[in-house]
């Protein structure tokens, strides 16, 4: 059987092929494609029972219907998030869907801190200057984070890892979530309403999934509560932040800085080389003009450790499907299960 994978990154492919070979030997073949799956590319999946998807693939009802008609029976998503998949449509079509429910939380938590520190200490501006042999310190003054307040929105595995680092910096910890994490409480975290967290925090980091009730949780109202010099970091999902509201806040000269590893309209842009094209997304282009905004292309998870765990789990999900098994990673069971 040939199994097809979409949106496979250059550095990801060797790890995926190695794990695939260990699990299946020469019993199955793996076809890796750089292109993303959507309504235009879905014909390339015809005849493939198993498909490996990425977070930037579009798996809406129409695409899923075409996949089912072409013989696809199982979709293995290579990520924890699955907001790009219409699970109800998949169920109605009798498709099996699995995801990676867990991988290294340190990859994302450490990258969130990378963004926060780069913004606070003006690292990008400083590096660009020194490459031109400009060694002035004008405009590069940061501030100590020790003794200041870190607000953690979402205190699961990644949020807790972020909080441990904040605790190491000597920061006061505020958290908000549907349930309190004992590990965070042991660090001295105080759980407070979301409004209080946004009002009192000097640094806010988002670590919640994108759900109907978390979409645009950072909006005009919450941004208005934030301190004028607060730092906002989003390594979760782009839809957590209302980009228009964020732009208005930045245009007003508020916020000490913003670090975005995700963007609500990133599909069709992130993971691709757009350097020779005109950037038609005016909101993304506008974000890039602010010298206190740092945008990266959804790379927080991208460590050898995390990607290794992702491909290992993905291959295990395939093996489960072939054996007629399902487990904690299964989002939608096949109709026959």
PDB file of N, CA and C in Angstrom, residues 115-126 139-145 231:
ATOM      1  N   UNK A 115      10.518  34.138  22.234  1.00  0.00           N
ATOM      2  CA  UNK A 115       9.851  35.324  21.686  1.00  0.00           C
ATOM      3  C   UNK A 115       9.780  36.439  22.728  1.00  0.00           C
ATOM      4  N   UNK A 116       9.387  36.080  23.942  1.00  0.00           N
ATOM      5  CA  UNK A 116       9.221  37.089  24.994  1.00  0.00           C
ATOM      6  C   UNK A 116      10.532  37.820  25.274  1.00  0.00           C
ATOM      7  N   UNK A 117      11.615  37.068  25.390  1.00  0.00           N
ATOM      8  CA  UNK A 117      12.908  37.674  25.698  1.00  0.00           C
ATOM      9  C   UNK A 117      13.453  38.466  24.514  1.00  0.00           C
ATOM     10  N   UNK A 118      13.240  37.942  23.299  1.00  0.00           N
ATOM     11  CA  UNK A 118      13.702  38.672  22.118  1.00  0.00           C
ATOM     12  C   UNK A 118      13.007  40.021  21.999  1.00  0.00           C
ATOM     13  N   UNK A 119      11.728  40.057  22.346  1.00  0.00           N
ATOM     14  CA  UNK A 119      10.979  41.317  22.308  1.00  0.00           C
ATOM     15  C   UNK A 119      11.436  42.249  23.425  1.00  0.00           C
ATOM     16  N   UNK A 120      11.494  41.702  24.628  1.00  0.00           N
ATOM     17  CA  UNK A 120      11.845  42.530  25.786  1.00  0.00           C
ATOM     18  C   UNK A 120      13.226  43.159  25.658  1.00  0.00           C
ATOM     19  N   UNK A 121      14.187  42.382  25.121  1.00  0.00           N
ATOM     20  CA  UNK A 121      15.562  42.870  25.051  1.00  0.00           C
ATOM     21  C   UNK A 121      15.971  43.345  23.645  1.00  0.00           C
ATOM     22  N   UNK A 122      14.989  43.465  22.756  1.00  0.00           N
ATOM     23  CA  UNK A 122      15.206  44.053  21.414  1.00  0.00           C
ATOM     24  C   UNK A 122      16.292  43.298  20.639  1.00  0.00           C
ATOM     25  N   UNK A 123      16.267  41.974  20.730  1.00  0.00           N
ATOM     26  CA  UNK A 123      17.344  41.159  20.174  1.00  0.00           C
ATOM     27  C   UNK A 123      17.426  41.271  18.653  1.00  0.00           C
ATOM     28  N   UNK A 124      16.284  41.233  17.967  1.00  0.00           N
ATOM     29  CA  UNK A 124      16.309  41.281  16.510  1.00  0.00           C
ATOM     30  C   UNK A 124      16.898  42.595  16.023  1.00  0.00           C
ATOM     31  N   UNK A 125      16.454  43.699  16.610  1.00  0.00           N
ATOM     32  CA  UNK A 125      16.979  45.004  16.213  1.00  0.00           C
ATOM     33  C   UNK A 125      18.478  45.097  16.493  1.00  0.00           C
ATOM     34  N   UNK A 126      18.897  44.581  17.639  1.00  0.00           N
ATOM     35  CA  UNK A 126      20.314  44.627  18.002  1.00  0.00           C
ATOM     36  C   UNK A 126      21.157  43.793  17.037  1.00  0.00           C
ATOM     37  N   UNK A 139      17.697  52.909  21.878  1.00  0.00           N
ATOM     38  CA  UNK A 139      16.454  52.216  21.594  1.00  0.00           C
ATOM     39  C   UNK A 139      16.447  50.743  21.942  1.00  0.00           C
ATOM     40  N   UNK A 140      17.480  50.253  22.618  1.00  0.00           N
ATOM     41  CA  UNK A 140      17.571  48.829  22.923  1.00  0.00           C
ATOM     42  C   UNK A 140      17.303  48.505  24.395  1.00  0.00           C
ATOM     43  N   UNK A 141      16.900  49.496  25.169  1.00  0.00           N
ATOM     44  CA  UNK A 141      16.698  49.258  26.604  1.00  0.00           C
ATOM     45  C   UNK A 141      15.501  48.338  26.844  1.00  0.00           C
ATOM     46  N   UNK A 142      15.746  47.274  27.586  1.00  0.00           N
ATOM     47  CA  UNK A 142      14.685  46.365  27.985  1.00  0.00           C
ATOM     48  C   UNK A 142      14.339  46.576  29.440  1.00  0.00           C
ATOM     49  N   UNK A 143      13.840  45.526  30.083  1.00  0.00           N
ATOM     50  CA  UNK A 143      13.520  45.622  31.511  1.00  0.00           C
ATOM     51  C   UNK A 143      13.659  44.244  32.138  1.00  0.00           C
ATOM     52  N   UNK A 144      13.961  44.230  33.420  1.00  0.00           N
ATOM     53  CA  UNK A 144      14.027  42.963  34.150  1.00  0.00           C
ATOM     54  C   UNK A 144      12.630  42.347  34.207  1.00  0.00           C
ATOM     55  N   UNK A 145      12.549  41.050  34.029  1.00  0.00           N
ATOM     56  CA  UNK A 145      11.284  40.355  34.220  1.00  0.00           C
ATOM     57  C   UNK A 145      11.147  39.829  35.650  1.00  0.00           C
ATOM     58  N   UNK A 231       3.667  42.716  27.377  1.00  0.00           N
ATOM     59  CA  UNK A 231       4.075  41.891  26.244  1.00  0.00           C
ATOM     60  C   UNK A 231       3.058  40.760  26.073  1.00  0.00           C
TER      61      UNK A 231
END
